[in-house]
Amino acid sequence: MVTDIGSDRSAEVLFGATRRAVLALLLGRPDERFYLREIQRAIGAGIGPVQRELRQLADAGLIRREAHGNQVHFSANRSAPIFPELQSIVQKTTGTAEVLRVSMAALMSQGLVDLAFVYGSVAAGRQTAVSDVDVLVVGEASLADVAPALKSAQSKLGREVNATVYSRAELRAKVKGGSAFLKRVLSGPRLMITGTDHDAEKLAR
Amino acid sequence: MTLKSWLDNRWITAHTATLGEIEGLFAVVDRDLKDAAVPRLSDDWRLGIAYNAALQLATIALMAEGYRTGRERHHERALQSLAYTVKASTRTVDLLDLVRRKRNQANYEAAGATSAREAEELYKVVEELRSDVVRWLKKHHVGLCPSDVKA
């Protein structure tokens, strides 16, 4: 049974469950190398299906396969011509944004979060092994409301997750007051967790 | 998990606290809570100062139980120990751990990454935590509770 960390239908249509989980792991942590057993343990799939996916992805040049003595490592292939596009699709559907969407689903259904997105190096696809996931949350949720959801996402993503929580009114006031942080965050690359790019752009004005 | 198992894992070391040490730490907590309430300070600083007060409160409780943290992951473990010392709720410990991560960002990477609401929320949580730690000390370690400290 594969651990399905996402529920986005577009990801299900594009990739089978094992491929989705393999891509989410390797492209979500593109500067790390994994052994076959590590991948298998992380995604909870059978060894056969994981080997098959890794072989096909490596044959297509989408991931790297490196042999060191008896050991074989697998990692994302940043040189693949479609790496940026593939990473973006995975991040939006099965990867970071979807993990956070699932973790924050209860807050969203309670109406405590109007808008939330990932910004910074992960949203720009420039993350390294030590990059944190930075999240901006707009709504009525408190930090204490958001903390358990982020803790859950953090353990799935294998990265620390930071958040800044604003009410809509305070965010607007700080944007008007010239907050350099908010200007940068609202005009930079985003991975939407909930809400639309248009909502975020409206807040920047 | 218990603090004894933390000791066995060498996450914490044995320590015999003195009343003077605890008094010194409470002075830091009270200075920080006073400064964290100053409205003209930036939200980043107010959050950072209130966080420091929380860290000292965790250290007080851990020391009263006979331990102190090692160097590795010192902040993280001190905050998590609140669940075992004063039986802080998971909600409080998770909030403090989120602020620990956030504080690194606000201090070193991104000025302005704290909202006023976050700074105020943390301040209230740490004020409550201070009361909880004082009540707990009076009940379990009265000899280590400074006489002039009120809950």
PDB file of C-alpha atoms in Angstrom, chain A residues 119 134 139-148 150-151 154 160-167 170 174 181 184, chain B residues 43 47 76 90-91 94-95 97-102 104-105 109-118 121-122:
ATOM      1  CA  TYR A 119       7.090  31.572  -0.764  1.00  0.00           C
ATOM      2  CA  ASP A 134       8.165  29.369   4.356  1.00  0.00           C
ATOM      3  CA  GLY A 139      -7.094  34.652   7.887  1.00  0.00           C
ATOM      4  CA  GLU A 140      -8.424  34.427  11.399  1.00  0.00           C
ATOM      5  CA  ALA A 141      -6.288  31.446  12.477  1.00  0.00           C
ATOM      6  CA  SER A 142      -3.883  31.956  15.370  1.00  0.00           C
ATOM      7  CA  LEU A 143      -0.302  30.670  15.384  1.00  0.00           C
ATOM      8  CA  ALA A 144      -1.431  28.024  17.884  1.00  0.00           C
ATOM      9  CA  ASP A 145      -4.150  26.912  15.415  1.00  0.00           C
ATOM     10  CA  VAL A 146      -1.614  26.617  12.604  1.00  0.00           C
ATOM     11  CA  ALA A 147       1.218  24.968  14.591  1.00  0.00           C
ATOM     12  CA  PRO A 148      -0.118  21.349  14.669  1.00  0.00           C
ATOM     13  CA  LEU A 150       2.627  22.614  10.141  1.00  0.00           C
ATOM     14  CA  LYS A 151       4.157  20.036  12.472  1.00  0.00           C
ATOM     15  CA  GLN A 154       7.014  19.044   8.436  1.00  0.00           C
ATOM     16  CA  GLU A 160      11.296  22.627   8.766  1.00  0.00           C
ATOM     17  CA  VAL A 161       8.163  24.638   8.048  1.00  0.00           C
ATOM     18  CA  ASN A 162       7.904  28.307   9.117  1.00  0.00           C
ATOM     19  CA  ALA A 163       4.793  30.420   9.026  1.00  0.00           C
ATOM     20  CA  THR A 164       3.750  34.027   9.265  1.00  0.00           C
ATOM     21  CA  VAL A 165       0.083  34.464  10.131  1.00  0.00           C
ATOM     22  CA  TYR A 166      -1.684  37.715   9.321  1.00  0.00           C
ATOM     23  CA  SER A 167      -5.243  38.931   9.515  1.00  0.00           C
ATOM     24  CA  GLU A 170      -3.144  43.871   9.421  1.00  0.00           C
ATOM     25  CA  LYS A 174       1.492  46.705   6.657  1.00  0.00           C
ATOM     26  CA  PHE A 181       9.053  41.758   3.620  1.00  0.00           C
ATOM     27  CA  ARG A 184       8.859  40.798  -1.567  1.00  0.00           C
TER      28      ARG A 184
ATOM     29  CA  ASP B  43       6.865  42.790  16.077  1.00  0.00           C
ATOM     30  CA  LEU B  47       8.197  37.928  19.471  1.00  0.00           C
ATOM     31  CA  GLU B  76      14.083  22.476  21.037  1.00  0.00           C
ATOM     32  CA  THR B  90       0.671  19.854  23.153  1.00  0.00           C
ATOM     33  CA  ARG B  91      -0.904  23.023  21.735  1.00  0.00           C
ATOM     34  CA  ASP B  94       3.774  23.029  19.340  1.00  0.00           C
ATOM     35  CA  LEU B  95       3.233  26.799  19.315  1.00  0.00           C
ATOM     36  CA  ASP B  97       8.346  25.094  18.705  1.00  0.00           C
ATOM     37  CA  LEU B  98       6.865  26.913  15.712  1.00  0.00           C
ATOM     38  CA  VAL B  99       8.053  30.222  17.173  1.00  0.00           C
ATOM     39  CA  ARG B 100      11.529  28.722  17.674  1.00  0.00           C
ATOM     40  CA  ARG B 101      11.733  28.061  13.933  1.00  0.00           C
ATOM     41  CA  LYS B 102      10.108  31.346  13.047  1.00  0.00           C
ATOM     42  CA  ASN B 104      15.494  32.201  13.288  1.00  0.00           C
ATOM     43  CA  GLN B 105      13.857  33.527  10.161  1.00  0.00           C
ATOM     44  CA  GLU B 109      16.786  36.302   7.290  1.00  0.00           C
ATOM     45  CA  ALA B 110      13.623  38.339   6.921  1.00  0.00           C
ATOM     46  CA  ALA B 111      12.923  41.508   8.897  1.00  0.00           C
ATOM     47  CA  GLY B 112       9.165  41.950   9.163  1.00  0.00           C
ATOM     48  CA  ALA B 113       8.236  38.242   9.043  1.00  0.00           C
ATOM     49  CA  THR B 114       6.212  38.600  12.286  1.00  0.00           C
ATOM     50  CA  SER B 115       2.712  40.045  12.533  1.00  0.00           C
ATOM     51  CA  ALA B 116       1.522  42.107  15.506  1.00  0.00           C
ATOM     52  CA  ARG B 117      -1.095  39.452  16.166  1.00  0.00           C
ATOM     53  CA  GLU B 118       1.571  36.747  16.440  1.00  0.00           C
ATOM     54  CA  GLU B 121      -0.547  35.857  20.933  1.00  0.00           C
ATOM     55  CA  LEU B 122       2.865  34.645  22.070  1.00  0.00           C
TER      56      LEU B 122
END
